[in-house]
Amino acid sequence: MTIDLKTVKHISKLARISLDEKKAEKLATDMNSIFEFIEKLNELNTDNVEPLTSIAETTLRFRDDKITSENIREKILKNSPEKNDDFFVVPKVVE
Amino acid sequence: MSEISSLTLYELIKNIKEKKISSNEAAKSFVDRAEKSKKINAYVTENFENCLKLSKEFDDKPNFDLKLPGIPIAVKDLFCTNEVRTTAGSNILNNFVPNYESTVTQNIWNEGGILLGKLNCDEFAMGSSNETSFFGNVQNPIAEDLVPGGSSGGSSAALAANLTPVTIGTDTGGSIRQPASFTGTVGLKPTYGSCSRYGIVAFASSLDQAGPMSKDVKDSSILLEVISSFDKKDSTSIDFKRNNYSSELTRNIKGLKIGIPKEYRVDGMPDEIEKLWKKGIEYAKDCGAEIIDISLPHTSYALPTYYIVAPAEASSNLARYDGVKYGLRSSGKNLIDMYEKTRSEGFGEEVKRRVMIGTYVLSSGYYDAYYLKAQKVRQLIKQDFDQAYNKVDAILTPSTPSSAFKIGEKSNDPVSMYLNDIFTVPVNLAGLPGISIPAGVDKNNYPLGLQIIGKPFDEQTVLNIAYSMEEKINYKNNITDWWMK
């Protein structure tokens, strides 16, 4: 199987990473060599195998529905690239 | 007495408790050495002034009951540290200052440790040579222009160069054990669920584990005891009875059964690795262990499985870097354009590659063929270990298929770089504890490591075997401080 340039561009849209033509071509080459290596898994018949989704056999714990942190708005907003007093600011999304 | 910076953690603690060295003297010693070691490029962010100040405060009001009394420690820059910049080696987090502390680092400060600074690593811990860091290559103190391994390359280099008495790294596919092996140091990846992942910048959540890196096995046992804890803030943290790893450490491993998996004898493995492994088997026998041949039949499928599971998890974990709430933002003509430009400019090549692979294997129409398939093979790999552990107490393998390579040697070929992790990745997929200890050198005098893999939650046996073998191997790093000349 080969991953063509069109697929790479589609994936880059899904991943929200802009790519120029040259980078897309390089990625197509890299991804093909990596997938060639990954295809080895097809040698194995796994029809009756349960997928392993988590190594830690724990059930999710419940906690009390209590607020543990208060008045951290300022702290949270501190790292924001653009903000006004109370909100994160992004480019305009509504015309 | 030898120089403070060259002491082991155990010796340093002893000297501080006996008031032969003050915490401030120790801090000064490491800071002075770091100032002369800029060429190593181990630090991304220095916390030197604060460390000197806090060490003085410790000396004014010492508490010698703590496990790390006034000990200066540098940590991998993947651990969030309150009010200290945390970059994960990425441009996208270049200006990120967390307002919370990771549980693992908090455990260290609670026991008296003092932050020296944040250590370089591969970007988002994706790499085996520290060459993917936005903050540049790290020099291996063993020889010039040699990689220190990765992704915890700043950690392994700082340790080998005596810039920190111990350090912590994270290990998703070998990122503690491989750099330890490349620098002649000790690195332990604990059982999945042993050390909290809270506050660690996430790479692949079902595989990531933090662990100690140290100059010898005893030091790793001391640090593991401090960092391993049950934590409600991590939903995969496991509440099991943790040993007092350092006080229970023993060289008596008589009668323990150690398995040798034949599948780790891979094609093209250099003779010196084969020899090292044979030597390791002899040492284990000398220590009183019984050697048993075992089979882990799905070993060769571990790397392809890993390169589906890890990128898939990474692609969803890294979706949060969108330029909105923190980190880098590039300007765009609309919201989507802003996202795409931010991520394109913020992520380096290897990270983009893995996010793309992950997005692809999770995308509509490919999920079953790749991601589900990989999860099934992961089950088979885990079952291999389960069956082996019916017969043996631990498993002995080489840590890596080669010694450290030159900077630039493998950076253009992702697959050959990935092959570095061939012996370490299965351990992460099965969630097991594994340690790398230095065991010899290759023809260039570069260090080589042996790996001991244990049963889940049995770090104590892993440490005991390592402690026992370490004495027989009697390895000493030969560091010439070439970077100071």
XYZ file of C-alpha atoms in Angstrom, chain B residues 216-472:
257
model
C 24.184 3.479 40.515
C 21.373 1.088 41.409
C 21.119 2.072 45.061
C 20.419 5.680 44.073
C 17.602 4.575 41.773
C 16.047 2.649 44.663
C 16.172 5.773 46.856
C 14.591 7.973 44.207
C 11.949 5.415 43.200
C 10.848 5.230 46.816
C 10.245 8.985 46.707
C 8.502 9.312 43.340
C 6.313 6.195 43.275
C 2.938 6.912 44.847
C -0.763 6.351 44.368
C -2.335 9.530 43.049
C -6.027 10.307 42.729
C -5.230 12.919 40.095
C -4.145 10.185 37.644
C -6.979 7.816 36.700
C -4.466 5.089 35.773
C -2.446 5.382 38.983
C -2.518 2.045 40.788
C -3.026 1.658 44.514
C -0.643 -1.184 45.358
C 1.648 -1.749 48.297
C 4.933 -0.112 47.414
C 8.128 -1.511 48.900
C 10.687 0.490 50.831
C 12.864 0.000 47.804
C 16.123 1.293 49.281
C 15.980 -0.421 52.670
C 14.782 -3.682 51.123
C 17.570 -3.616 48.537
C 19.646 -6.797 48.760
C 22.336 -8.549 46.754
C 20.950 -11.924 47.738
C 19.283 -13.167 44.573
C 20.178 -16.814 45.083
C 17.714 -19.152 43.435
C 15.921 -16.456 41.424
C 15.054 -17.631 37.940
C 16.152 -15.345 35.126
C 14.827 -15.897 31.609
C 16.820 -15.384 28.406
C 14.454 -14.750 25.471
C 15.823 -16.217 22.259
C 13.891 -13.738 20.084
C 16.085 -10.884 21.321
C 18.937 -12.298 19.284
C 18.005 -10.119 16.326
C 19.436 -10.135 12.804
C 22.396 -7.859 12.345
C 23.006 -7.431 16.059
C 26.685 -6.568 16.546
C 28.919 -9.258 18.049
C 29.808 -7.012 20.967
C 26.158 -6.871 22.054
C 25.925 -10.643 21.854
C 29.133 -10.923 23.909
C 27.891 -8.438 26.475
C 24.691 -10.403 26.873
C 26.626 -13.677 27.352
C 28.815 -11.962 29.920
C 25.668 -10.730 31.660
C 24.332 -14.270 31.823
C 27.581 -15.404 33.470
C 27.381 -12.559 35.995
C 23.781 -13.476 36.816
C 24.877 -17.079 37.397
C 27.742 -15.888 39.600
C 25.166 -14.003 41.657
C 23.346 -17.257 42.290
C 20.535 -16.888 39.768
C 19.275 -19.794 37.721
C 19.266 -19.143 33.974
C 16.332 -20.437 31.925
C 15.809 -20.167 28.169
C 12.431 -18.675 27.342
C 10.499 -17.590 24.283
C 8.657 -14.319 23.676
C 7.363 -15.249 20.222
C 5.797 -11.916 19.256
C 8.883 -9.789 19.965
C 9.433 -8.804 16.346
C 5.927 -7.318 16.185
C 6.501 -4.963 19.109
C 8.043 -2.068 17.158
C 5.396 -1.980 14.399
C 2.720 -2.160 17.134
C 4.372 0.667 19.035
C 4.580 2.846 15.922
C 0.804 2.628 15.599
C -0.242 2.884 19.245
C 2.152 5.661 20.297
C 1.499 8.046 17.352
C -2.261 7.421 17.613
C -2.279 8.427 21.259
C 0.128 11.282 20.568
C -2.043 12.708 17.803
C -4.990 12.986 20.169
C -2.892 14.214 23.106
C -1.271 16.894 20.965
C -4.611 18.124 19.616
C -4.672 20.483 22.601
C -1.872 22.638 21.159
C -4.003 24.996 19.133
C -2.619 28.421 20.019
C -5.663 29.426 22.054
C -5.123 28.910 25.760
C -1.342 28.716 26.091
C 1.821 28.313 24.082
C 2.777 29.677 20.696
C 0.225 31.336 18.429
C 0.860 32.172 14.791
C -1.454 34.626 13.144
C -3.917 33.381 10.546
C -6.667 34.890 8.447
C -9.321 32.919 10.367
C -9.546 30.442 13.250
C -8.724 27.313 11.213
C -5.853 29.064 9.466
C -4.536 30.148 12.864
C -4.659 26.534 14.145
C -2.899 25.181 11.068
C -0.147 27.788 11.058
C 0.403 27.555 14.826
C 0.831 23.792 14.676
C 2.955 23.933 11.548
C 5.337 26.479 13.058
C 5.155 25.175 16.617
C 5.889 21.495 16.002
C 9.159 20.102 14.672
C 9.498 17.534 11.894
C 9.423 14.354 13.992
C 6.396 15.489 15.965
C 4.538 16.380 12.763
C 5.449 13.004 11.317
C 4.014 11.200 14.327
C 0.887 13.333 14.547
C 0.304 12.593 10.857
C 0.810 8.830 11.332
C -1.487 8.882 14.354
C -4.169 10.867 12.576
C -3.959 8.500 9.624
C -4.286 5.261 11.645
C -7.244 6.684 13.551
C -8.958 8.121 10.495
C -12.181 6.759 9.069
C -11.637 3.523 7.144
C -8.216 2.782 8.641
C -9.003 2.409 12.330
C -9.664 -1.362 12.195
C -6.778 -2.124 9.876
C -4.203 -0.311 11.970
C -5.192 0.826 15.450
C -7.438 -2.099 16.379
C -4.968 -4.522 14.835
C -2.151 -3.020 16.892
C -4.180 -3.270 20.105
C -4.744 -6.960 19.402
C -1.069 -7.599 18.759
C -0.300 -5.679 21.937
C -2.429 -8.255 23.751
C -0.335 -11.061 22.253
C 2.874 -9.343 23.312
C 1.587 -8.983 26.856
C 0.521 -12.647 26.901
C 4.069 -13.644 25.882
C 5.354 -12.029 29.069
C 2.515 -13.450 31.210
C 3.462 -16.943 30.067
C 7.184 -16.385 30.543
C 6.553 -15.217 34.108
C 5.004 -18.585 34.930
C 8.544 -19.925 34.590
C 10.859 -17.085 35.571
C 11.117 -14.170 38.038
C 12.797 -11.742 35.654
C 14.216 -11.470 32.148
C 17.703 -10.405 31.055
C 18.335 -8.753 27.656
C 20.630 -6.145 26.128
C 19.249 -2.598 26.565
C 19.914 -1.451 23.020
C 21.075 -3.049 19.758
C 24.096 -0.702 19.577
C 26.093 1.856 21.530
C 25.622 5.622 21.160
C 25.911 6.922 17.594
C 27.159 10.225 16.204
C 24.971 13.305 16.055
C 23.379 13.417 12.602
C 24.126 9.786 11.804
C 20.524 8.559 11.870
C 18.462 11.719 11.816
C 17.430 11.354 8.159
C 16.124 7.834 8.446
C 13.181 7.525 10.849
C 12.945 3.732 10.664
C 16.614 3.144 11.525
C 16.171 5.560 14.441
C 13.092 3.642 15.607
C 15.072 0.360 15.619
C 17.027 1.682 18.593
C 14.088 0.870 20.813
C 13.702 -2.740 19.726
C 14.545 -4.189 23.176
C 12.829 -1.553 25.286
C 9.478 -1.068 23.515
C 7.970 -4.493 24.399
C 8.361 -3.601 28.087
C 6.212 -0.463 27.685
C 3.602 -2.302 25.621
C 3.258 -4.855 28.443
C 3.452 -2.189 31.183
C 6.340 -3.912 32.980
C 9.211 -2.551 35.082
C 12.624 -2.547 33.413
C 16.047 -1.244 34.337
C 19.156 -0.584 32.273
C 22.520 -0.917 33.990
C 25.927 -0.239 32.445
C 27.668 -3.531 31.727
C 30.644 -2.873 29.490
C 31.981 -0.926 26.526
C 32.191 -1.425 22.776
C 35.317 -1.157 20.600
C 35.195 2.658 20.836
C 34.928 2.522 24.617
C 31.305 3.683 24.452
C 29.092 2.241 27.200
C 26.669 -0.630 26.663
C 23.785 -1.564 28.933
C 21.941 -4.666 30.028
C 18.229 -4.628 30.722
C 16.457 -6.518 33.497
C 12.690 -6.804 33.054
C 10.461 -7.750 35.970
C 6.937 -8.851 36.779
C 4.328 -6.104 37.192
C 4.830 -4.233 40.510
C 8.004 -6.197 41.233
C 10.480 -3.320 41.010
C 12.191 -4.723 44.100
C 13.325 -7.903 42.343
C 14.462 -5.885 39.322
C 16.480 -3.593 41.589
C 17.920 -6.495 43.584
C 19.124 -8.324 40.487
C 20.591 -5.080 39.123
C 22.251 -4.320 42.482
C 23.755 -7.756 42.640
C 24.988 -7.783 39.034
C 26.304 -4.225 39.302
C 28.769 -5.356 41.975
C 30.116 -8.150 39.780
